[in-house]
Amino acid sequence: MSKPIILTGDRPTGPLHLGHYVGSLANRLRLQNDYHQFLIIADTQALTDNYDQPDRIRENILQVALDYLAVGLDPNQNTFFVQSLIPELYEMTVHFLNLVTVARLSRNPTVKEEIRQKNLEESLPAGFLIYPVSQAADILAFNADLVPVGEDQNPMIEQTNEIARAFNRIYKTPCLKEVKPLIGTVGRLVGIDGRSKMSKSAGNAILLGDSFADIKAKVQKMYTDPNHLKVSDPGTVEGHVVFSFLDVFDPNQLEVQELKDHYRRGGLGDGILKQRLTGLLEDFIAPIRQRRLEFEKDPGEVLNICRKGSEVARNRAQSTLQNIRKAMALITPS
Ligand code: ATP
Ligand code: MG
């Protein structure tokens, strides 16, 4: 493989949403000609907080792969693969776990935030606490150069690089390569509730496969200025979710600026803004939805793409694991 390598992916906890698009899919689309991209559908990681719903996670592998195809990621240029089909990653995780302290894992700000959001304080699975280490294995197994991700993944990349440095130092072999994150133009798209980032698990997402009716209903529900009761009232733009989305999805930013000024002065209703955004999101999503419907006709073929890709990915992980075992001078098989 002569091209530089990208490793990136998603948890199959549900179909993908607009946050994925602006956070990482857009970068992947832009880079698919110049990099070899390994796209991990991280089912093992998804199980760390959904271990009681393995069927749901398995079923969503197809949903994520459909979204990849629907946005235009080409399976001939990218390797789609499923994490649990690469057992080498588990062995790497175990070796890397020795290089990380429990205190360090407990300080990870993204994990801390997720523990709070998912109410895991009282019943934190050990697997969830250590998922950044397994994610480090995913990245390092492929000798990746670049990882296109949303902002919430920055701490994971730091952790990965700490592990790479520790490994190389302790086992005196420069066998693992540090990686760089590539954050999307919008590192963190807010959810329709305006409270936290758009996420599959929080029920605040606009999906890439949503129908026009879904889009309309979700835009209708978006958090606006609670004090803007009458159209004539002056309004606040900060924290107004419709404006946050217009900032990202409206090609006419000059007009968005005028709308903001008007809203602040008073005399502009939320209805007009919501109508504008609904139209823009429909234009954005409609071609993706259309392609998704085409690919949905042959789910077997889509899963085949993932299975074939997993063989390619496994080969590469096997060769990294061999280097790791060699560096650690572990016993060789007979
Ligand atoms: P879950 O709720 O199950 O954690 P998620 O919606 O957070 O799902 P992930 O599969 O965890 O999605 O994230 C996949 C990739 O998409 C990561 O690189 C992540 O940073 C990025 N991403 C997810 N949500 C957003 C968002 N709202 N804005 C920008 N990037 C995002
Ligand atoms: Mg997430």
mmCIF file of C-alpha atoms and ligand atoms in Angstrom:
data_model
loop_
_atom_site.group_PDB
_atom_site.id
_atom_site.type_symbol
_atom_site.label_atom_id
_atom_site.label_comp_id
_atom_site.label_asym_id
_atom_site.label_seq_id
_atom_site.Cartn_x
_atom_site.Cartn_y
_atom_site.Cartn_z
ATOM 1 C CA MET A 1 0.000 0.000 0.000
ATOM 2 C CA SER A 2 1.751 3.103 -1.193
ATOM 3 C CA LYS A 3 -0.818 5.684 -0.117
ATOM 4 C CA PRO A 4 -0.751 7.061 3.431
ATOM 5 C CA ILE A 5 -3.188 5.364 5.756
ATOM 6 C CA ILE A 6 -6.320 6.638 7.446
ATOM 7 C CA LEU A 7 -8.105 4.768 10.213
ATOM 8 C CA THR A 8 -11.467 6.070 11.265
ATOM 9 C CA GLY A 9 -14.922 4.744 11.973
ATOM 10 C CA ASP A 10 -18.150 4.675 13.881
ATOM 11 C CA ARG A 11 -19.928 2.686 16.543
ATOM 12 C CA PRO A 12 -22.877 0.680 15.160
ATOM 13 C CA THR A 13 -25.275 2.031 17.775
ATOM 14 C CA GLY A 14 -27.624 3.410 15.117
ATOM 15 C CA PRO A 15 -27.701 4.967 11.671
ATOM 16 C CA LEU A 16 -25.426 7.972 11.111
ATOM 17 C CA HIS A 17 -26.469 11.598 11.441
ATOM 18 C CA LEU A 18 -25.529 15.097 10.325
ATOM 19 C CA GLY A 19 -22.929 15.324 13.116
ATOM 20 C CA HIS A 20 -21.072 12.424 11.542
ATOM 21 C CA TYR A 21 -21.214 14.107 8.177
ATOM 22 C CA VAL A 22 -19.666 17.409 9.215
ATOM 23 C CA GLY A 23 -17.453 15.863 11.912
ATOM 24 C CA SER A 24 -15.806 13.155 9.888
ATOM 25 C CA LEU A 25 -17.582 11.798 6.788
ATOM 26 C CA ALA A 26 -16.931 15.002 4.805
ATOM 27 C CA ASN A 27 -13.199 14.666 5.441
ATOM 28 C CA ARG A 28 -13.259 11.005 4.507
ATOM 29 C CA LEU A 29 -14.998 11.814 1.222
ATOM 30 C CA ARG A 30 -12.450 14.491 0.458
ATOM 31 C CA LEU A 31 -9.491 12.213 1.220
ATOM 32 C CA GLN A 32 -10.624 8.929 -0.269
ATOM 33 C CA ASN A 33 -8.549 9.344 -3.428
ATOM 34 C CA ASP A 34 -5.316 10.291 -1.718
ATOM 35 C CA TYR A 35 -5.343 7.942 1.272
ATOM 36 C CA HIS A 36 -6.093 4.315 1.824
ATOM 37 C CA GLN A 37 -8.879 4.504 4.385
ATOM 38 C CA PHE A 38 -9.706 1.704 6.782
ATOM 39 C CA LEU A 39 -13.246 2.348 8.023
ATOM 40 C CA ILE A 40 -13.924 0.494 11.243
ATOM 41 C CA ILE A 41 -17.448 -0.351 12.270
ATOM 42 C CA ALA A 42 -16.664 -0.634 15.959
ATOM 43 C CA ASP A 43 -19.140 -3.209 17.226
ATOM 44 C CA THR A 44 -16.924 -4.400 20.073
ATOM 45 C CA GLN A 45 -16.611 -0.845 21.341
ATOM 46 C CA ALA A 46 -20.366 -0.319 20.980
ATOM 47 C CA LEU A 47 -20.917 -3.376 23.179
ATOM 48 C CA THR A 48 -19.033 -1.764 26.076
ATOM 49 C CA ASP A 49 -22.137 0.253 26.912
ATOM 50 C CA ASN A 50 -24.660 -1.930 25.045
ATOM 51 C CA TYR A 51 -23.517 -5.422 26.057
ATOM 52 C CA ASP A 52 -27.124 -6.384 26.830
ATOM 53 C CA GLN A 53 -28.256 -5.592 23.279
ATOM 54 C CA PRO A 54 -25.923 -7.508 20.955
ATOM 55 C CA ASP A 55 -28.690 -7.971 18.365
ATOM 56 C CA ARG A 56 -29.162 -4.235 18.066
ATOM 57 C CA ILE A 57 -25.435 -3.681 17.603
ATOM 58 C CA ARG A 58 -25.164 -6.465 14.990
ATOM 59 C CA GLU A 59 -28.122 -5.095 13.049
ATOM 60 C CA ASN A 60 -26.690 -1.604 13.020
ATOM 61 C CA ILE A 61 -23.504 -2.764 11.279
ATOM 62 C CA LEU A 62 -25.601 -2.808 8.114
ATOM 63 C CA GLN A 63 -27.038 0.631 8.875
ATOM 64 C CA VAL A 64 -23.602 2.218 9.242
ATOM 65 C CA ALA A 65 -22.298 0.526 6.086
ATOM 66 C CA LEU A 66 -25.384 1.744 4.194
ATOM 67 C CA ASP A 67 -24.646 5.283 5.329
ATOM 68 C CA TYR A 68 -21.029 5.000 4.148
ATOM 69 C CA LEU A 69 -22.204 3.920 0.722
ATOM 70 C CA ALA A 70 -25.025 6.466 0.620
ATOM 71 C CA VAL A 71 -22.733 9.445 1.240
ATOM 72 C CA GLY A 72 -20.377 8.202 -1.472
ATOM 73 C CA LEU A 73 -17.575 6.304 0.231
ATOM 74 C CA ASP A 74 -16.392 3.907 -2.442
ATOM 75 C CA PRO A 75 -15.796 0.331 -1.201
ATOM 76 C CA ASN A 76 -13.211 -0.150 -3.946
ATOM 77 C CA GLN A 77 -11.094 2.669 -2.567
ATOM 78 C CA ASN A 78 -11.825 2.214 1.136
ATOM 79 C CA THR A 79 -11.715 -0.886 3.310
ATOM 80 C CA PHE A 80 -14.927 -1.254 5.315
ATOM 81 C CA PHE A 81 -14.435 -3.654 8.206
ATOM 82 C CA VAL A 82 -16.044 -4.889 11.410
ATOM 83 C CA GLN A 83 -14.030 -4.678 14.620
ATOM 84 C CA SER A 84 -15.167 -7.980 16.150
ATOM 85 C CA LEU A 85 -13.955 -9.874 13.084
ATOM 86 C CA ILE A 86 -10.363 -8.862 13.910
ATOM 87 C CA PRO A 87 -9.432 -10.771 17.099
ATOM 88 C CA GLU A 88 -5.819 -9.520 16.833
ATOM 89 C CA LEU A 89 -7.148 -6.216 18.143
ATOM 90 C CA TYR A 90 -8.095 -7.891 21.420
ATOM 91 C CA GLU A 91 -4.589 -9.182 21.992
ATOM 92 C CA MET A 92 -3.117 -5.755 21.278
ATOM 93 C CA THR A 93 -5.585 -4.216 23.713
ATOM 94 C CA VAL A 94 -4.420 -6.562 26.464
ATOM 95 C CA HIS A 95 -0.749 -5.708 25.922
ATOM 96 C CA PHE A 96 -1.524 -1.978 25.790
ATOM 97 C CA LEU A 97 -3.590 -2.091 28.979
ATOM 98 C CA ASN A 98 -0.372 -2.619 30.949
ATOM 99 C CA LEU A 99 0.968 0.692 29.650
ATOM 100 C CA VAL A 100 -1.923 2.774 30.994
ATOM 101 C CA THR A 101 -2.888 3.561 34.573
ATOM 102 C CA VAL A 102 -6.446 3.362 35.877
ATOM 103 C CA ALA A 103 -5.996 6.956 37.086
ATOM 104 C CA ARG A 104 -5.152 8.086 33.555
ATOM 105 C CA LEU A 105 -8.204 6.300 32.129
ATOM 106 C CA SER A 106 -10.454 7.862 34.747
ATOM 107 C CA ARG A 107 -9.299 11.354 33.773
ATOM 108 C CA ASN A 108 -10.328 11.065 30.090
ATOM 109 C CA PRO A 109 -12.771 13.993 29.657
ATOM 110 C CA THR A 110 -14.838 12.371 26.890
ATOM 111 C CA VAL A 111 -15.240 9.153 28.851
ATOM 112 C CA LYS A 112 -16.146 11.156 31.965
ATOM 113 C CA GLU A 113 -18.798 13.060 30.024
ATOM 114 C CA GLU A 114 -20.202 9.849 28.545
ATOM 115 C CA ILE A 115 -20.344 8.152 31.956
ATOM 116 C CA ARG A 116 -22.384 11.093 33.209
ATOM 117 C CA GLN A 117 -24.653 11.214 30.155
ATOM 118 C CA LYS A 118 -25.319 7.489 30.171
ATOM 119 C CA ASN A 119 -25.766 7.344 33.975
ATOM 120 C CA LEU A 120 -23.030 4.757 34.317
ATOM 121 C CA GLU A 121 -21.573 6.159 37.567
ATOM 122 C CA GLU A 122 -22.907 3.349 39.760
ATOM 123 C CA SER A 123 -22.405 0.486 37.323
ATOM 124 C CA LEU A 124 -19.453 1.346 35.144
ATOM 125 C CA PRO A 125 -18.409 -1.662 33.055
ATOM 126 C CA ALA A 126 -14.622 -2.105 33.127
ATOM 127 C CA GLY A 127 -14.813 -2.553 29.364
ATOM 128 C CA PHE A 128 -16.275 0.925 28.991
ATOM 129 C CA LEU A 129 -13.565 2.561 31.095
ATOM 130 C CA ILE A 130 -10.865 0.971 28.955
ATOM 131 C CA TYR A 131 -12.417 1.497 25.528
ATOM 132 C CA PRO A 132 -9.889 4.244 24.673
ATOM 133 C CA VAL A 133 -7.189 1.564 24.941
ATOM 134 C CA SER A 134 -9.018 -0.721 22.557
ATOM 135 C CA GLN A 135 -9.467 2.269 20.275
ATOM 136 C CA ALA A 136 -5.706 2.826 20.435
ATOM 137 C CA ALA A 137 -5.282 -0.760 19.271
ATOM 138 C CA ASP A 138 -7.667 -0.112 16.357
ATOM 139 C CA ILE A 139 -5.611 2.868 15.265
ATOM 140 C CA LEU A 140 -2.121 1.491 15.867
ATOM 141 C CA ALA A 141 -2.911 -1.874 14.267
ATOM 142 C CA PHE A 142 -3.191 -0.153 10.907
ATOM 143 C CA ASN A 143 -0.142 2.059 11.208
ATOM 144 C CA ALA A 144 -2.418 4.974 10.476
ATOM 145 C CA ASP A 145 -1.086 8.422 9.621
ATOM 146 C CA LEU A 146 -4.306 10.344 10.063
ATOM 147 C CA VAL A 147 -7.609 9.890 11.910
ATOM 148 C CA PRO A 148 -10.562 12.058 10.743
ATOM 149 C CA VAL A 149 -12.814 12.421 13.778
ATOM 150 C CA GLY A 150 -15.077 14.774 15.687
ATOM 151 C CA GLU A 151 -13.692 16.916 18.485
ATOM 152 C CA ASP A 152 -14.840 14.492 21.209
ATOM 153 C CA GLN A 153 -12.210 12.051 19.950
ATOM 154 C CA ASN A 154 -9.197 14.267 20.653
ATOM 155 C CA PRO A 155 -8.524 12.675 24.055
ATOM 156 C CA MET A 156 -8.579 9.239 22.376
ATOM 157 C CA ILE A 157 -5.875 10.276 19.943
ATOM 158 C CA GLU A 158 -3.748 11.665 22.787
ATOM 159 C CA GLN A 159 -4.154 8.385 24.657
ATOM 160 C CA THR A 160 -3.214 6.452 21.516
ATOM 161 C CA ASN A 161 -0.013 8.447 21.070
ATOM 162 C CA GLU A 162 0.931 8.035 24.728
ATOM 163 C CA ILE A 163 0.577 4.274 24.306
ATOM 164 C CA ALA A 164 2.635 4.284 21.098
ATOM 165 C CA ARG A 165 5.430 6.243 22.808
ATOM 166 C CA ALA A 166 5.357 4.063 25.925
ATOM 167 C CA PHE A 167 5.462 0.869 23.878
ATOM 168 C CA ASN A 168 8.362 2.002 21.719
ATOM 169 C CA ARG A 169 10.313 3.160 24.768
ATOM 170 C CA ILE A 170 9.687 0.159 27.017
ATOM 171 C CA TYR A 171 10.213 -2.500 24.358
ATOM 172 C CA LYS A 172 13.014 -0.549 22.677
ATOM 173 C CA THR A 173 11.589 -0.934 19.174
ATOM 174 C CA PRO A 174 10.130 1.916 17.129
ATOM 175 C CA CYS A 175 7.296 -0.300 16.022
ATOM 176 C CA LEU A 176 4.251 1.913 16.640
ATOM 177 C CA LYS A 177 3.585 5.162 14.864
ATOM 178 C CA GLU A 178 1.990 8.261 16.371
ATOM 179 C CA VAL A 179 -1.086 9.617 14.577
ATOM 180 C CA LYS A 180 -2.666 12.975 13.926
ATOM 181 C CA PRO A 181 -6.367 13.727 14.371
ATOM 182 C CA LEU A 182 -8.115 15.578 11.560
ATOM 183 C CA ILE A 183 -11.096 17.442 12.996
ATOM 184 C CA GLY A 184 -13.963 18.336 10.652
ATOM 185 C CA THR A 185 -15.033 21.891 9.828
ATOM 186 C CA VAL A 186 -17.584 21.471 12.607
ATOM 187 C CA GLY A 187 -15.921 19.430 15.319
ATOM 188 C CA ARG A 188 -19.074 19.199 17.374
ATOM 189 C CA LEU A 189 -22.512 19.644 15.868
ATOM 190 C CA VAL A 190 -25.100 20.319 18.541
ATOM 191 C CA GLY A 191 -28.197 18.078 18.872
ATOM 192 C CA ILE A 192 -31.709 19.374 18.160
ATOM 193 C CA ASP A 193 -32.220 19.734 21.925
ATOM 194 C CA GLY A 194 -29.326 22.206 22.081
ATOM 195 C CA ARG A 195 -28.066 20.543 25.266
ATOM 196 C CA SER A 196 -25.249 18.361 24.034
ATOM 197 C CA LYS A 197 -23.572 17.124 20.889
ATOM 198 C CA MET A 198 -25.764 15.370 18.359
ATOM 199 C CA SER A 199 -25.375 11.683 19.086
ATOM 200 C CA LYS A 200 -27.036 8.440 18.116
ATOM 201 C CA SER A 201 -27.537 7.466 21.729
ATOM 202 C CA ALA A 202 -29.075 10.748 22.917
ATOM 203 C CA GLY A 203 -32.127 10.724 20.594
ATOM 204 C CA ASN A 204 -31.324 14.267 19.424
ATOM 205 C CA ALA A 205 -30.097 13.481 15.909
ATOM 206 C CA ILE A 206 -31.170 14.207 12.337
ATOM 207 C CA LEU A 207 -30.268 11.061 10.439
ATOM 208 C CA LEU A 208 -28.737 10.935 6.976
ATOM 209 C CA GLY A 209 -31.622 8.679 5.925
ATOM 210 C CA ASP A 210 -34.416 10.768 7.464
ATOM 211 C CA SER A 211 -37.533 11.432 5.362
ATOM 212 C CA PHE A 212 -38.738 14.936 4.609
ATOM 213 C CA ALA A 213 -41.429 14.496 7.277
ATOM 214 C CA ASP A 214 -38.773 13.451 9.855
ATOM 215 C CA ILE A 215 -36.608 16.440 9.008
ATOM 216 C CA LYS A 216 -39.539 18.820 9.237
ATOM 217 C CA ALA A 217 -40.685 17.437 12.587
ATOM 218 C CA LYS A 218 -37.158 17.533 14.049
ATOM 219 C CA VAL A 219 -36.482 21.093 12.904
ATOM 220 C CA GLN A 220 -39.846 22.037 14.398
ATOM 221 C CA LYS A 221 -38.664 20.642 17.750
ATOM 222 C CA MET A 222 -35.325 22.482 17.713
ATOM 223 C CA TYR A 223 -34.464 24.513 20.758
ATOM 224 C CA THR A 224 -34.768 28.260 20.101
ATOM 225 C CA ASP A 225 -34.832 31.313 22.361
ATOM 226 C CA PRO A 226 -37.338 30.502 25.139
ATOM 227 C CA ASN A 227 -37.819 34.229 25.832
ATOM 228 C CA HIS A 228 -38.730 35.054 22.239
ATOM 229 C CA LEU A 229 -42.476 34.752 22.759
ATOM 230 C CA LYS A 230 -43.915 37.219 20.243
ATOM 231 C CA VAL A 231 -42.500 37.771 16.769
ATOM 232 C CA SER A 232 -41.852 41.398 17.667
ATOM 233 C CA ASP A 233 -39.716 40.464 20.722
ATOM 234 C CA PRO A 234 -35.952 40.923 20.368
ATOM 235 C CA GLY A 235 -34.310 37.489 20.360
ATOM 236 C CA THR A 236 -31.012 35.852 21.283
ATOM 237 C CA VAL A 237 -29.046 34.061 18.609
ATOM 238 C CA GLU A 238 -26.506 32.366 20.871
ATOM 239 C CA GLY A 239 -27.644 28.852 21.746
ATOM 240 C CA HIS A 240 -30.441 29.076 19.149
ATOM 241 C CA VAL A 241 -30.167 25.689 17.478
ATOM 242 C CA VAL A 242 -31.752 26.751 14.169
ATOM 243 C CA PHE A 243 -29.092 29.437 13.805
ATOM 244 C CA SER A 244 -26.341 26.964 14.745
ATOM 245 C CA PHE A 245 -27.509 24.792 11.864
ATOM 246 C CA LEU A 246 -27.849 27.699 9.442
ATOM 247 C CA ASP A 247 -24.225 28.558 10.298
ATOM 248 C CA VAL A 248 -23.243 25.112 9.070
ATOM 249 C CA PHE A 249 -25.657 24.263 6.269
ATOM 250 C CA ASP A 250 -26.675 27.580 4.700
ATOM 251 C CA PRO A 251 -24.537 28.447 1.671
ATOM 252 C CA ASN A 252 -25.633 32.089 1.918
ATOM 253 C CA GLN A 253 -23.851 33.232 5.082
ATOM 254 C CA LEU A 254 -24.421 36.902 4.262
ATOM 255 C CA GLU A 255 -28.152 36.359 4.502
ATOM 256 C CA VAL A 256 -27.712 34.345 7.693
ATOM 257 C CA GLN A 257 -25.930 37.358 9.184
ATOM 258 C CA GLU A 258 -28.836 39.601 8.151
ATOM 259 C CA LEU A 259 -31.325 37.160 9.651
ATOM 260 C CA LYS A 260 -29.380 37.175 12.911
ATOM 261 C CA ASP A 261 -29.408 40.967 13.034
ATOM 262 C CA HIS A 262 -33.139 40.988 12.320
ATOM 263 C CA TYR A 263 -33.797 38.362 15.002
ATOM 264 C CA ARG A 264 -31.836 40.354 17.568
ATOM 265 C CA ARG A 265 -33.781 43.530 16.720
ATOM 266 C CA GLY A 266 -37.130 41.717 16.878
ATOM 267 C CA GLY A 267 -39.735 41.185 14.181
ATOM 268 C CA LEU A 268 -38.480 37.835 12.852
ATOM 269 C CA GLY A 269 -40.360 34.688 13.812
ATOM 270 C CA ASP A 270 -38.845 31.245 14.438
ATOM 271 C CA GLY A 271 -41.255 29.741 11.879
ATOM 272 C CA ILE A 272 -39.521 31.439 8.945
ATOM 273 C CA LEU A 273 -36.098 30.304 10.128
ATOM 274 C CA LYS A 274 -37.318 26.750 10.600
ATOM 275 C CA GLN A 275 -38.850 26.691 7.149
ATOM 276 C CA ARG A 276 -35.601 27.890 5.612
ATOM 277 C CA LEU A 277 -33.568 25.270 7.482
ATOM 278 C CA THR A 278 -36.012 22.459 6.637
ATOM 279 C CA GLY A 279 -35.599 23.251 2.934
ATOM 280 C CA LEU A 280 -31.807 23.358 3.164
ATOM 281 C CA LEU A 281 -31.569 20.094 5.082
ATOM 282 C CA GLU A 282 -33.962 18.396 2.676
ATOM 283 C CA ASP A 283 -31.751 19.482 -0.244
ATOM 284 C CA PHE A 284 -28.712 18.145 1.591
ATOM 285 C CA ILE A 285 -30.202 14.828 2.675
ATOM 286 C CA ALA A 286 -32.454 13.943 -0.306
ATOM 287 C CA PRO A 287 -29.685 12.593 -2.614
ATOM 288 C CA ILE A 288 -28.121 10.650 0.287
ATOM 289 C CA ARG A 289 -31.515 9.164 1.197
ATOM 290 C CA GLN A 290 -32.088 8.225 -2.450
ATOM 291 C CA ARG A 291 -28.777 6.366 -2.751
ATOM 292 C CA ARG A 292 -29.388 4.709 0.619
ATOM 293 C CA LEU A 293 -32.713 3.319 -0.615
ATOM 294 C CA GLU A 294 -30.929 1.822 -3.642
ATOM 295 C CA PHE A 295 -28.294 0.076 -1.520
ATOM 296 C CA GLU A 296 -30.950 -1.117 0.940
ATOM 297 C CA LYS A 297 -32.320 -3.372 -1.805
ATOM 298 C CA ASP A 298 -29.375 -5.737 -1.425
ATOM 299 C CA PRO A 299 -28.314 -5.909 2.241
ATOM 300 C CA GLY A 300 -26.474 -9.194 1.632
ATOM 301 C CA GLU A 301 -24.129 -7.479 -0.787
ATOM 302 C CA VAL A 302 -23.485 -4.641 1.675
ATOM 303 C CA LEU A 303 -22.566 -7.113 4.415
ATOM 304 C CA ASN A 304 -20.347 -8.947 1.930
ATOM 305 C CA ILE A 305 -18.411 -5.730 1.387
ATOM 306 C CA CYS A 306 -17.853 -5.557 5.165
ATOM 307 C CA ARG A 307 -16.821 -9.214 5.416
ATOM 308 C CA LYS A 308 -14.385 -8.979 2.487
ATOM 309 C CA GLY A 309 -12.946 -5.754 3.892
ATOM 310 C CA SER A 310 -12.527 -7.422 7.267
ATOM 311 C CA GLU A 311 -10.257 -10.049 5.676
ATOM 312 C CA VAL A 312 -8.032 -7.331 4.245
ATOM 313 C CA ALA A 313 -8.021 -5.483 7.565
ATOM 314 C CA ARG A 314 -7.248 -8.650 9.497
ATOM 315 C CA ASN A 315 -4.194 -9.310 7.370
ATOM 316 C CA ARG A 316 -2.788 -5.927 8.213
ATOM 317 C CA ALA A 317 -3.563 -6.260 11.925
ATOM 318 C CA GLN A 318 -1.881 -9.674 11.969
ATOM 319 C CA SER A 319 1.316 -8.249 10.649
ATOM 320 C CA THR A 320 1.342 -5.444 13.246
ATOM 321 C CA LEU A 321 0.625 -7.939 16.015
ATOM 322 C CA GLN A 322 3.588 -10.046 14.879
ATOM 323 C CA ASN A 323 5.821 -6.982 15.198
ATOM 324 C CA ILE A 324 4.390 -6.259 18.631
ATOM 325 C CA ARG A 325 4.999 -9.807 19.879
ATOM 326 C CA LYS A 326 8.501 -9.701 18.446
ATOM 327 C CA ALA A 327 9.271 -6.382 20.103
ATOM 328 C CA MET A 328 8.044 -7.818 23.419
ATOM 329 C CA ALA A 329 10.063 -10.984 22.761
ATOM 330 C CA LEU A 330 7.050 -13.181 23.519
ATOM 331 C CA ILE A 331 7.333 -16.923 22.951
ATOM 332 C CA THR A 332 7.072 -18.016 19.335
ATOM 333 C CA PRO A 333 4.664 -20.797 18.341
ATOM 334 C CA SER A 334 6.193 -24.165 17.429
HETATM 335 P P1 ATP B 1 -22.881 7.168 20.333
HETATM 336 O O1 ATP B 1 -23.965 8.048 20.881
HETATM 337 O O2 ATP B 1 -23.246 5.734 20.243
HETATM 338 O O3 ATP B 1 -21.538 7.397 20.986
HETATM 339 P P2 ATP B 1 -22.177 9.014 18.258
HETATM 340 O O4 ATP B 1 -23.317 9.702 17.614
HETATM 341 O O5 ATP B 1 -21.377 9.741 19.294
HETATM 342 O O6 ATP B 1 -22.730 7.628 18.815
HETATM 343 P P3 ATP B 1 -19.831 7.705 17.287
HETATM 344 O O7 ATP B 1 -19.974 6.443 16.508
HETATM 345 O O8 ATP B 1 -19.468 7.629 18.724
HETATM 346 O O9 ATP B 1 -21.214 8.534 17.122
HETATM 347 O O10 ATP B 1 -18.807 8.704 16.580
HETATM 348 C C1 ATP B 1 -18.280 8.446 15.295
HETATM 349 C C2 ATP B 1 -17.505 9.635 14.783
HETATM 350 O O11 ATP B 1 -18.383 10.730 14.533
HETATM 351 C C3 ATP B 1 -16.461 10.192 15.766
HETATM 352 O O12 ATP B 1 -15.348 10.613 15.029
HETATM 353 C C4 ATP B 1 -17.150 11.358 16.391
HETATM 354 O O13 ATP B 1 -16.235 12.335 16.855
HETATM 355 C C5 ATP B 1 -17.967 11.891 15.230
HETATM 356 N N1 ATP B 1 -19.169 12.578 15.731
HETATM 357 C C6 ATP B 1 -20.205 12.017 16.383
HETATM 358 N N2 ATP B 1 -21.119 12.933 16.723
HETATM 359 C C7 ATP B 1 -20.658 14.131 16.268
HETATM 360 C C8 ATP B 1 -21.153 15.475 16.305
HETATM 361 N N3 ATP B 1 -22.304 15.769 16.876
HETATM 362 N N4 ATP B 1 -20.404 16.453 15.727
HETATM 363 C C9 ATP B 1 -19.223 16.169 15.139
HETATM 364 N N5 ATP B 1 -18.689 14.917 15.067
HETATM 365 C C10 ATP B 1 -19.392 13.910 15.619
HETATM 366 MG MG MG B 2 -19.864 8.684 20.447
#
